[in-house]
């Protein structure tokens, strides 16, 4: 479904991603871990199409198409979804109007009829249950004044509404208490199928007890330096990143 | 502007002066002559070269005469769903046969109300165009809302302007509201001119104790309008005055809006939106003068500027020594959509009282790229996402318009311009 080959990206001339390789197949869950500043959010943003990042080398093929050629909105319509690490507050834009616009533009692209107000509301109600999000929250401006946890839930709610094929969750677990974490993970798990795939970016092994990954990758200095299974996450939780940094740095000096 | 031309212009205008108000006109003329047309050295007009523009664009400074419009024209220019009363003007001249009889409200030509103290609220010494209007205004309208009258539906001042050879339209409006009166005015102008013309309007509003007055103004007359506008009100005890000014076009527009808070426990609100493109130039100078304690003023002006348009905002707040416990808030926010668009914004606060709450802030920036990306990442096309964000920005001003039909009308104009229809 997703094939990243030797991806290099920089911002304002500074290289951040230095040769990422990653293969994701339908039905899989990949976890990406790594110390602060290693490039995890950068990778997520590049996949979603943020223009500030310049791709200097490499390719990303998604469902057989060159993803890097597409505008952010077309990527979204093709099925890429990014749950933001820091969802943006947008005063004055009503959550409901925003979502309806988004859902219908995505549907139109996918050759589906637009949802009228009633059908949209029905769909919204159904998906709201999934992440136990309050109707009141959605009558407000988009993310405005939402708590950290509410913002994260809203991300997963939007994901449910947009029905993506590839979901990239950037630290959706950070700052959630255990109840919220359960709710969010439960939502993600219910949306999982053998036709879609999930990349979860996280600092904490804790999340992976709920969203169980098929693969765990460690990103360090703009590269995936180690890959393994969920046991790798346990090891990282126990030992931290220093041993990996040492491994990488010693190799580099040889 | 050279003095020769100045005198020529004034002479031309004086030739076509309307009737009555000799004393007031003489005072206006004197005040104008001592100020003259503003030059680029005039502090109050340094960003708005209106005199130069007049000199370049107006061939004939005589007064524009009234012309005929039909009931059909009036009907065609009402906002959808508008149910209020309408007062019709052509080139500033009142058309009583096309206007509504408004139950319980006195409407008369100013010339029929010769004891009206014109110039007592909008004082001619404050601004040259205010003075000029007082010297030469052709006629005007007198509107009086009696004590305790609650006028549920808004009163639309519908102006049709059609200048021949670029003439001058100098209307004057006197509004008074009795104690406890409530009334809403909407000022809307339809431009039928195909040449550049100059409109110099003065509106004086005398509030009553505990009166509630709303004054909405839409400026969307197109590219060939040079406009000076002085609107001033006295706000009395427990009274509230709310102004909303929506400016969508104009070659050069200068709005002076002044609120004199002269009764305590009162409230003055000023909201404005300027949405400009091509070479439009809109200058909003506002002034709120707190002279008594326990009053509040709120001000929010927002601008979106594209192409080579120019916006000017100057917000003066005076809090006199006696005006303790004043709350005064002012905000001016601007989004520039092009590198050639310019905004000059200047808050000007003078606070002499010590126990007050005042805040002001101004921002000028580009579109929020992060917000834009967020919307795009959800599948919304870039142009539409931009429109959504800009509309959200503008909406904060539009929401202060209470009358639904007028709000919808403005909203549609704004959304059309921003391409943000859902
Ligand atoms: N706009 C920017 N300008 C310059 N440097 C940037 C910019 N954005 C990110 N960076 C740098 O890129 C590097 C990678 O940042 P990124 O946000 O991808 O890290 P991360 O792995 O997501 O970290 P965290 O775990 O803290 O979320 C960091 O060193 C960061 O400082
Ligand atoms: Mg990050």
XYZ file of C-alpha atoms and ligand atoms in Angstrom:
708
model
C 0.000 0.000 0.000
C 2.735 2.398 1.000
C 6.298 2.171 -0.126
C 8.823 4.759 1.003
C 12.210 4.553 -0.620
C 15.282 6.523 0.411
C 13.217 9.548 1.409
C 15.182 12.701 2.136
C 13.524 15.912 3.224
C 14.728 19.205 4.570
C 13.304 22.355 5.987
C 14.817 25.714 5.177
C 17.890 23.930 3.871
C 18.378 21.758 6.960
C 18.115 18.038 6.190
C 15.749 16.319 8.627
C 14.930 13.026 6.917
C 18.026 11.317 5.610
C 16.955 8.232 3.756
C 13.800 6.631 5.110
C 12.777 3.211 3.846
C 9.462 1.748 4.865
C 6.999 -0.742 3.427
C 3.471 -0.850 4.762
C 0.949 -3.413 3.578
C -2.803 -3.402 3.915
C -3.964 -4.713 7.269
C -0.722 -3.822 9.055
C -0.009 -1.608 12.010
C 3.416 -0.012 12.166
C 4.712 1.843 15.179
C 7.377 4.490 14.815
C 9.268 5.437 17.918
C 12.306 7.545 18.505
C 13.793 10.299 20.631
C 12.592 13.920 20.448
C 13.569 15.714 17.311
C 14.414 12.557 15.403
C 12.038 13.421 12.550
C 8.859 11.490 13.317
C 6.484 14.417 12.835
C 8.463 15.510 9.820
C 7.883 12.138 8.205
C 4.185 12.348 9.009
C 3.959 15.886 7.604
C 5.828 14.987 4.433
C 3.442 12.104 3.843
C 0.466 14.396 4.357
C 1.915 16.978 1.979
C 3.044 19.897 4.098
C 4.705 22.298 1.670
C 7.283 23.703 4.068
C 9.250 20.498 3.776
C 11.252 20.017 0.670
C 11.711 16.475 -0.520
C 15.244 16.343 -1.890
C 15.492 12.656 -2.738
C 13.556 9.426 -2.800
C 10.013 8.381 -3.559
C 6.746 7.547 -1.897
C 4.332 5.274 -3.700
C 0.844 4.963 -2.263
C -1.580 2.484 -3.836
C 0.580 2.560 -6.933
C 0.606 6.345 -7.308
C 3.365 8.830 -6.710
C 2.150 10.451 -3.508
C 4.645 13.298 -3.592
C 3.055 14.646 -6.769
C -0.275 15.229 -5.074
C -1.575 18.243 -3.168
C -2.453 17.673 0.497
C -6.184 17.667 -0.236
C -5.853 15.090 -3.003
C -3.760 12.884 -0.723
C -6.529 13.102 1.854
C -9.127 12.204 -0.757
C -6.967 9.286 -1.899
C -7.126 8.028 1.676
C -4.179 9.422 3.613
C -5.139 10.690 7.030
C -2.860 12.456 9.476
C -3.928 12.801 13.082
C -1.912 15.847 14.064
C 0.401 15.890 17.055
C -0.837 19.425 17.673
C -4.290 19.879 16.133
C -4.795 23.491 15.108
C -7.452 25.650 16.748
C -9.502 27.429 14.117
C -11.800 30.035 15.612
C -14.873 30.915 13.626
C -14.942 27.691 11.611
C -17.692 25.491 12.958
C -16.640 21.879 13.491
C -19.752 20.598 11.815
C -19.575 22.771 8.713
C -15.915 22.017 8.340
C -16.450 18.273 8.550
C -19.373 18.306 6.181
C -17.329 20.220 3.629
C -14.449 17.804 4.076
C -16.559 14.653 3.949
C -18.395 15.770 0.838
C -15.272 16.822 -1.011
C -13.710 13.482 -0.204
C -16.864 11.632 -1.248
C -17.090 13.551 -4.490
C -13.517 12.568 -5.337
C -14.330 8.949 -4.575
C -17.365 9.098 -6.849
C -19.918 9.019 -4.050
C -22.982 11.227 -3.709
C -22.689 14.080 -1.258
C -24.404 13.559 2.079
C -27.375 15.782 2.768
C -27.772 17.361 6.191
C -29.785 14.468 7.597
C -27.502 11.705 6.348
C -24.475 13.633 7.473
C -25.912 14.004 10.947
C -26.688 10.304 11.122
C -23.141 9.431 10.133
C -21.791 11.935 12.623
C -23.870 10.486 15.462
C -22.655 6.994 14.650
C -18.994 7.971 14.572
C -19.291 10.167 17.631
C -20.142 7.093 19.660
C -16.947 5.468 18.531
C -14.754 7.962 20.364
C -17.384 9.026 22.887
C -17.131 12.624 21.804
C -19.765 15.059 23.051
C -22.121 16.758 20.614
C -21.570 20.021 22.474
C -17.929 19.959 21.505
C -18.833 19.780 17.844
C -21.139 22.758 18.014
C -18.125 24.884 18.851
C -15.446 26.288 16.587
C -12.968 23.712 15.361
C -10.710 22.658 18.267
C -11.128 26.064 19.857
C -10.714 25.824 23.591
C -10.698 22.010 23.430
C -8.609 20.280 26.058
C -5.621 18.277 24.869
C -7.560 15.036 25.201
C -10.591 16.445 23.404
C -8.444 17.524 20.495
C -6.981 14.051 20.156
C -10.393 12.463 20.285
C -11.591 14.894 17.666
C -8.751 13.777 15.413
C -9.839 10.166 15.645
C -13.449 11.221 15.153
C -12.455 12.987 11.936
C -10.556 9.898 10.896
C -13.685 7.839 11.394
C -15.703 10.299 9.325
C -13.242 10.360 6.429
C -12.703 6.607 6.212
C -9.016 6.612 5.206
C -6.881 3.777 3.872
C -3.696 4.923 5.548
C -3.899 6.580 8.942
C -0.889 8.207 10.483
C -1.380 8.950 14.156
C 1.228 11.367 15.412
C 1.461 10.990 19.176
C -2.262 10.713 19.503
C -1.656 9.051 22.883
C 0.464 11.811 24.410
C -1.250 13.569 27.256
C -4.186 11.185 27.416
C -5.248 9.663 30.700
C -5.842 5.958 30.723
C -9.591 6.236 30.090
C -9.116 8.529 27.137
C -6.349 6.304 25.839
C -8.670 3.304 25.980
C -11.385 5.182 24.150
C -9.075 6.451 21.447
C -7.373 3.078 20.913
C -10.701 1.350 20.884
C -11.824 3.738 18.154
C -8.704 3.087 16.109
C -9.041 -0.681 16.524
C -12.646 -0.644 15.383
C -11.679 1.249 12.250
C -8.948 -1.245 11.444
C -9.545 -3.697 8.629
C -7.547 -5.812 6.245
C -7.949 -3.059 3.648
C -6.391 -0.221 5.550
C -3.191 0.347 7.445
C -2.080 2.417 10.399
C 1.163 4.088 11.328
C 1.314 5.104 14.956
C 3.995 7.501 16.063
C 4.503 7.306 19.780
C 6.926 7.792 22.615
C 5.280 5.313 24.889
C 5.047 1.588 24.754
C 1.810 1.935 26.760
C -0.199 2.724 23.622
C 1.033 -0.441 21.971
C -0.698 -2.555 24.595
C -3.916 -1.213 23.117
C -3.036 -0.775 19.473
C -0.893 -3.796 18.871
C 1.692 -3.231 16.156
C 2.928 -5.747 13.644
C 6.201 -3.862 13.349
C 8.074 -1.357 15.451
C 10.623 1.025 13.914
C 13.070 3.295 15.597
C 13.682 6.619 13.934
C 16.867 8.374 14.871
C 18.531 11.265 13.148
C 16.237 11.067 10.170
C 16.692 7.368 9.499
C 14.994 4.173 10.552
C 17.848 2.583 12.427
C 16.147 -0.453 13.853
C 13.029 -2.431 13.117
C 11.458 -5.263 15.013
C 8.253 -6.506 16.517
C 6.352 -5.309 19.545
C 9.045 -6.726 21.799
C 11.354 -3.975 20.544
C 8.994 -1.420 22.049
C 9.249 -3.197 25.396
C 12.993 -3.121 25.188
C 12.978 0.614 24.378
C 10.633 1.243 27.276
C 13.028 -0.530 29.596
C 16.372 0.644 28.292
C 15.648 3.972 26.622
C 17.288 5.051 23.385
C 20.874 5.418 24.454
C 21.893 1.903 23.451
C 20.454 2.456 19.994
C 22.165 5.814 19.641
C 25.441 4.185 20.667
C 24.964 1.369 18.206
C 24.272 3.821 15.399
C 26.991 6.269 16.321
C 29.645 3.572 16.697
C 28.756 2.199 13.292
C 29.041 5.662 11.867
C 32.525 6.155 13.240
C 33.815 2.838 11.929
C -3.679 70.994 -3.465
C -3.091 74.506 -4.632
C -5.090 77.263 -2.974
C -6.353 78.428 -6.350
C -8.046 75.154 -7.020
C -9.254 75.011 -3.479
C -11.082 78.300 -3.868
C -12.397 77.351 -7.228
C -13.845 74.209 -5.797
C -15.317 75.904 -2.806
C -16.705 78.640 -5.021
C -18.292 76.087 -7.266
C -19.789 74.357 -4.292
C -21.030 77.549 -2.671
C -22.869 78.416 -5.858
C -25.027 75.405 -5.417
C -25.674 75.677 -1.707
C -29.063 74.648 -0.411
C -31.526 76.696 1.572
C -31.632 77.815 5.174
C -29.255 77.347 8.081
C -27.381 80.563 7.250
C -25.700 80.705 10.633
C -24.609 77.051 10.556
C -23.426 77.364 6.978
C -21.393 80.439 7.803
C -19.764 78.560 10.667
C -19.117 75.616 8.405
C -17.538 77.818 5.788
C -15.341 79.525 8.317
C -14.270 76.193 9.821
C -13.515 74.844 6.375
C -11.518 77.865 5.350
C -9.388 77.728 8.452
C -8.649 74.021 7.854
C -8.601 73.873 4.088
C -8.457 70.660 2.109
C -6.122 68.272 3.891
C -2.661 67.989 2.413
C -0.114 65.251 2.784
C 1.162 67.190 5.772
C -2.126 66.891 7.637
C -1.553 64.330 10.382
C -5.121 63.048 10.170
C -4.915 62.462 6.435
C -1.339 61.442 5.965
C -2.173 58.026 4.521
C -5.221 59.169 2.601
C -4.511 61.659 -0.144
C -8.116 62.543 -0.697
C -7.518 66.102 -1.900
C -5.189 64.959 -4.633
C -7.683 62.332 -5.655
C -10.461 64.902 -5.833
C -8.357 67.223 -7.894
C -7.468 64.452 -10.312
C -10.843 62.811 -10.619
C -13.618 65.342 -10.232
C -14.380 67.681 -13.101
C -17.389 69.412 -11.694
C -17.817 70.374 -8.092
C -21.405 71.515 -8.448
C -24.070 69.731 -6.478
C -25.570 66.668 -8.082
C -29.288 67.049 -8.574
C -31.903 64.504 -7.747
C -33.025 62.147 -10.475
C -35.817 59.745 -10.956
C -35.926 56.187 -9.775
C -38.953 53.947 -9.778
C -40.663 51.895 -7.124
C -39.341 48.939 -9.092
C -35.759 50.175 -8.636
C -36.359 50.461 -4.941
C -37.842 46.999 -4.732
C -34.981 45.504 -6.708
C -32.456 46.889 -4.306
C -33.955 45.611 -1.075
C -32.225 42.771 0.712
C -33.962 39.466 0.357
C -36.388 39.044 3.204
C -36.115 42.662 4.281
C -39.299 43.718 6.030
C -38.389 47.137 7.428
C -39.286 50.611 6.232
C -37.371 52.394 3.512
C -36.370 56.014 3.039
C -35.181 56.676 -0.495
C -32.651 59.282 -1.589
C -31.308 60.130 -5.010
C -28.015 61.971 -5.000
C -28.753 62.708 -1.377
C -32.177 64.233 -2.065
C -35.052 62.674 -0.198
C -37.740 61.031 -2.348
C -40.813 61.074 -0.173
C -43.101 59.501 -2.772
C -40.964 56.346 -2.830
C -40.387 56.240 0.899
C -42.375 54.492 3.594
C -44.559 56.343 6.027
C -43.153 55.062 9.254
C -45.765 54.849 11.957
C -44.949 57.044 14.935
C -41.715 58.411 13.494
C -41.250 61.904 12.237
C -39.410 62.178 8.934
C -38.921 65.607 7.356
C -36.567 67.513 5.149
C -33.942 69.277 7.192
C -34.972 72.523 5.505
C -38.408 72.088 7.075
C -36.838 71.766 10.503
C -34.820 74.920 10.516
C -34.242 74.902 14.259
C -32.279 71.636 14.088
C -28.901 72.323 15.666
C -26.861 70.947 12.786
C -23.194 70.888 13.627
C -23.795 70.663 17.361
C -22.809 66.986 17.458
C -20.525 66.657 14.432
C -18.608 69.837 15.045
C -17.173 71.445 11.925
C -13.880 72.350 13.546
C -12.928 68.695 13.878
C -12.687 67.769 10.251
C -12.510 69.726 7.007
C -15.041 67.544 5.195
C -17.464 67.781 8.052
C -17.048 71.560 7.851
C -17.422 71.547 4.083
C -20.653 69.621 4.290
C -21.998 72.051 6.868
C -21.169 74.965 4.606
C -22.755 73.651 1.457
C -25.061 70.683 2.134
C -27.942 70.773 -0.302
C -30.626 69.483 1.989
C -30.919 66.664 4.368
C -33.219 64.505 6.306
C -34.518 64.828 9.810
C -35.612 61.649 11.568
C -37.019 61.692 15.051
C -37.901 58.592 17.023
C -40.092 59.567 19.946
C -39.586 58.688 23.559
C -40.157 55.004 24.398
C -40.779 54.108 20.761
C -39.435 50.669 20.039
C -39.023 50.372 16.301
C -38.853 46.640 15.776
C -37.877 46.635 12.137
C -34.844 48.399 10.782
C -35.144 51.596 8.778
C -33.264 51.431 5.518
C -31.715 54.603 4.174
C -31.482 53.620 0.532
C -29.351 55.982 -1.514
C -29.171 55.964 -5.283
C -26.232 57.918 -6.597
C -25.758 58.982 -10.175
C -23.425 61.834 -10.788
C -23.197 63.514 -14.156
C -19.659 64.619 -14.980
C -18.506 63.698 -11.542
C -20.552 65.971 -9.399
C -20.671 66.184 -5.665
C -23.233 64.669 -3.358
C -23.338 66.222 0.073
C -26.196 64.851 2.100
C -26.803 65.478 5.737
C -28.698 63.309 8.168
C -30.006 64.263 11.570
C -31.324 61.461 13.727
C -32.690 61.871 17.211
C -33.994 59.194 19.481
C -35.996 59.991 22.598
C -35.433 58.437 25.985
C -35.864 54.647 25.963
C -36.283 54.604 22.198
C -34.890 51.669 20.219
C -34.146 51.845 16.541
C -31.901 50.363 13.849
C -30.756 52.144 10.708
C -29.152 50.586 7.682
C -27.391 52.858 5.246
C -27.015 51.355 1.806
C -25.962 53.040 -1.390
C -26.534 51.954 -4.952
C -24.123 53.478 -7.414
C -25.603 54.132 -10.852
C -22.791 56.420 -11.924
C -20.351 55.633 -14.641
C -18.018 58.456 -13.724
C -16.114 59.119 -10.550
C -18.054 61.153 -8.062
C -17.534 62.578 -4.632
C -19.890 61.916 -1.774
C -19.398 63.853 1.427
C -21.937 62.824 3.995
C -22.515 63.836 7.579
C -24.710 61.892 9.954
C -25.477 63.256 13.398
C -27.203 61.030 15.931
C -28.574 62.350 19.168
C -29.336 59.563 21.587
C -31.705 59.717 24.526
C -31.425 58.363 28.039
C -31.420 54.570 27.876
C -31.912 54.620 24.104
C -30.611 51.801 21.931
C -29.463 52.830 18.501
C -27.863 50.647 15.886
C -26.372 52.118 12.770
C -25.218 49.784 10.026
C -23.485 50.916 6.917
C -22.559 49.001 3.797
C -20.084 50.563 1.415
C -19.935 48.684 -1.834
C -20.303 51.356 -4.470
C -17.564 50.173 -6.740
C -14.429 51.715 -8.027
C -15.502 55.208 -9.004
C -16.417 56.540 -5.590
C -14.545 59.040 -3.527
C -16.250 59.264 -0.224
C -15.832 61.203 2.974
C -18.116 60.260 5.745
C -18.564 61.785 9.170
C -20.828 59.977 11.587
C -21.005 61.215 15.125
C -23.198 60.526 18.111
C -23.734 61.642 21.671
C -24.446 58.712 23.948
C -26.483 59.654 26.987
C -26.972 57.982 30.345
C -27.727 54.248 30.143
C -27.753 54.507 26.363
C -26.179 52.217 23.830
C -25.007 52.956 20.335
C -23.689 50.250 18.033
C -22.170 50.885 14.671
C -21.254 48.274 12.074
C -19.450 49.469 8.971
C -18.858 47.022 6.135
C -16.633 48.363 3.370
C -16.269 46.196 0.302
C -15.134 48.622 -2.364
C -14.438 52.232 -3.182
C -11.707 54.118 -4.944
C -11.068 56.094 -1.823
C -13.211 56.041 1.274
C -12.659 57.928 4.477
C -14.898 57.165 7.421
C -14.776 59.296 10.523
C -16.819 57.738 13.292
C -17.014 59.482 16.639
C -18.766 58.418 19.803
C -19.102 60.941 22.587
C -19.954 59.165 25.784
C -21.566 61.873 27.838
C -23.833 59.854 30.136
C -22.671 57.209 32.581
C -23.520 53.520 32.497
C -23.682 53.704 28.745
C -22.080 51.685 25.974
C -20.599 52.479 22.602
C -19.721 49.744 20.113
C -17.881 50.100 16.857
C -17.432 47.180 14.510
C -15.950 47.305 11.074
C -14.947 45.012 8.257
C -13.031 46.100 5.195
C -12.570 43.571 2.458
C -10.626 45.192 -0.309
C -9.152 44.318 -3.655
C -7.712 46.007 -6.741
C -6.732 49.552 -5.777
C -9.454 50.258 -3.241
C -8.463 52.470 -0.376
C -10.504 52.561 2.825
C -9.579 54.629 5.832
C -11.435 54.225 9.105
C -10.765 56.852 11.720
C -12.683 56.181 14.885
C -12.867 58.185 18.024
C -14.479 57.373 21.338
C -14.460 60.001 24.006
C -15.191 58.822 27.533
C -16.075 61.890 29.555
C -18.084 60.273 32.360
C -17.534 57.318 34.694
C -18.883 53.775 34.395
C -19.205 53.494 30.665
C -17.922 50.940 28.220
C -16.716 50.981 24.660
C -15.924 48.038 22.428
C -14.242 48.243 19.116
C -13.336 45.572 16.595
C -12.194 46.383 13.070
C -10.958 43.678 10.755
C -9.453 43.916 7.325
C -8.680 41.524 4.498
C -6.654 43.151 1.767
C -5.806 41.756 -1.624
C -4.093 43.089 -4.740
C -2.871 46.649 -4.301
C -5.525 47.722 -1.859
C -4.856 49.870 1.106
C -6.428 49.999 4.519
C -5.973 52.606 7.187
C -7.169 52.237 10.734
C -6.805 54.883 13.380
C -8.538 54.341 16.682
C -8.568 57.109 19.211
C -9.760 56.494 22.720
C -9.910 59.329 25.183
C -10.619 58.619 28.805
C -11.038 61.934 30.586
C -10.066 62.433 34.175
C -13.660 62.114 35.388
C -14.258 58.922 33.453
C -13.275 56.512 36.236
C -14.274 52.862 35.917
C -14.238 53.075 32.165
C -13.872 49.851 30.190
C -12.519 50.484 26.746
C -11.470 47.779 24.338
C -10.070 48.077 20.882
C -8.869 45.505 18.364
C -7.727 45.847 14.784
C -6.707 42.731 12.894
C -5.625 42.537 9.298
C -4.793 39.809 6.836
C -2.782 40.755 3.788
C -3.292 38.485 0.824
C -0.779 40.110 -1.445
C 2.640 41.632 -1.139
C 1.358 44.872 -2.593
C -1.465 45.362 -0.113
C -0.757 47.756 2.708
C -2.326 48.486 6.066
C -1.494 51.390 8.301
C -2.905 50.848 11.732
C -2.559 53.078 14.713
C -4.212 52.881 18.092
C -4.173 56.201 19.896
C -5.091 56.040 23.544
C -5.123 58.988 25.882
C -6.056 58.043 29.384
C -6.318 60.625 32.121
C -8.331 58.638 34.655
C -6.492 56.104 36.815
C -9.133 53.501 37.586
C -9.908 52.168 34.134
C -9.666 48.984 32.117
C -8.378 49.634 28.652
C -6.889 47.275 26.168
C -5.969 47.516 22.580
C -4.202 45.374 20.074
C -3.501 45.313 16.421
C -2.167 42.593 14.197
C -1.293 42.458 10.549
C -0.268 39.178 9.054
C -0.686 36.646 6.341
C -3.038 33.740 6.180
C -2.437 31.142 8.890
C -0.541 28.455 6.957
C -0.898 25.841 9.655
C -4.647 26.206 9.746
C -4.718 26.091 5.964
C -2.740 22.852 5.907
C -4.981 21.338 8.544
C -8.070 21.937 6.414
C -6.366 20.682 3.260
C -5.202 17.582 5.075
C -8.883 16.798 5.609
C -9.579 16.895 1.899
C -10.748 20.480 1.482
C -9.458 22.198 -1.667
C -6.928 24.908 -0.985
C -8.952 27.800 -2.373
C -11.978 26.768 -0.441
C -9.931 26.255 2.706
C -8.594 29.770 2.318
C -12.109 31.068 1.859
C -13.266 29.245 4.964
C -10.519 30.727 7.076
C -11.020 34.226 5.746
C -14.734 33.998 6.180
C -14.235 32.851 9.760
C -12.059 35.896 10.295
C -14.633 38.246 8.780
C -17.551 36.525 10.480
C -16.572 37.937 13.833
C -17.629 41.357 12.605
C -20.675 40.258 10.597
C -22.168 38.537 13.617
C -22.752 41.932 15.209
C -25.403 42.724 12.611
C -28.696 41.876 14.259
C -31.041 42.230 11.302
C -31.080 38.872 9.613
C -31.823 39.971 6.059
C -29.065 42.555 6.071
C -26.630 40.187 7.740
C -27.383 37.529 5.143
C -26.964 40.058 2.372
C -23.557 41.122 3.665
C -22.567 37.537 4.384
C -23.338 36.535 0.812
C -21.322 39.416 -0.578
C -18.399 38.512 1.643
C -18.610 34.802 0.875
C -18.849 35.458 -2.838
C -15.764 37.571 -2.618
C -13.888 35.014 -0.546
C -15.149 31.967 -2.408
C -16.138 30.396 0.871
C -19.685 29.193 0.320
C -20.283 25.844 1.984
N 10.071 24.708 10.880
C 11.242 24.170 11.256
N 12.390 24.862 11.074
C 13.573 24.334 11.456
N 13.695 23.145 12.022
C 12.601 22.410 12.208
C 11.315 22.880 11.838
N 10.422 21.941 12.161
C 11.106 20.928 12.718
N 12.414 21.200 12.741
C 13.470 20.353 13.288
O 13.388 19.103 12.705
C 13.758 18.088 13.608
C 12.727 17.006 13.610
O 11.518 17.513 14.146
P 10.227 16.608 14.309
O 9.140 17.464 14.799
O 9.999 15.853 13.068
O 10.687 15.610 15.457
P 9.855 14.514 16.243
O 10.597 13.263 16.078
O 8.464 14.533 15.831
O 10.017 15.017 17.740
P 9.001 14.932 18.973
O 9.200 13.582 19.548
O 9.473 15.974 19.901
O 7.646 15.170 18.467
C 13.944 18.778 14.951
O 15.318 18.946 15.171
C 13.267 20.088 14.764
O 13.877 21.083 15.541
Mg 6.691 14.994 16.737
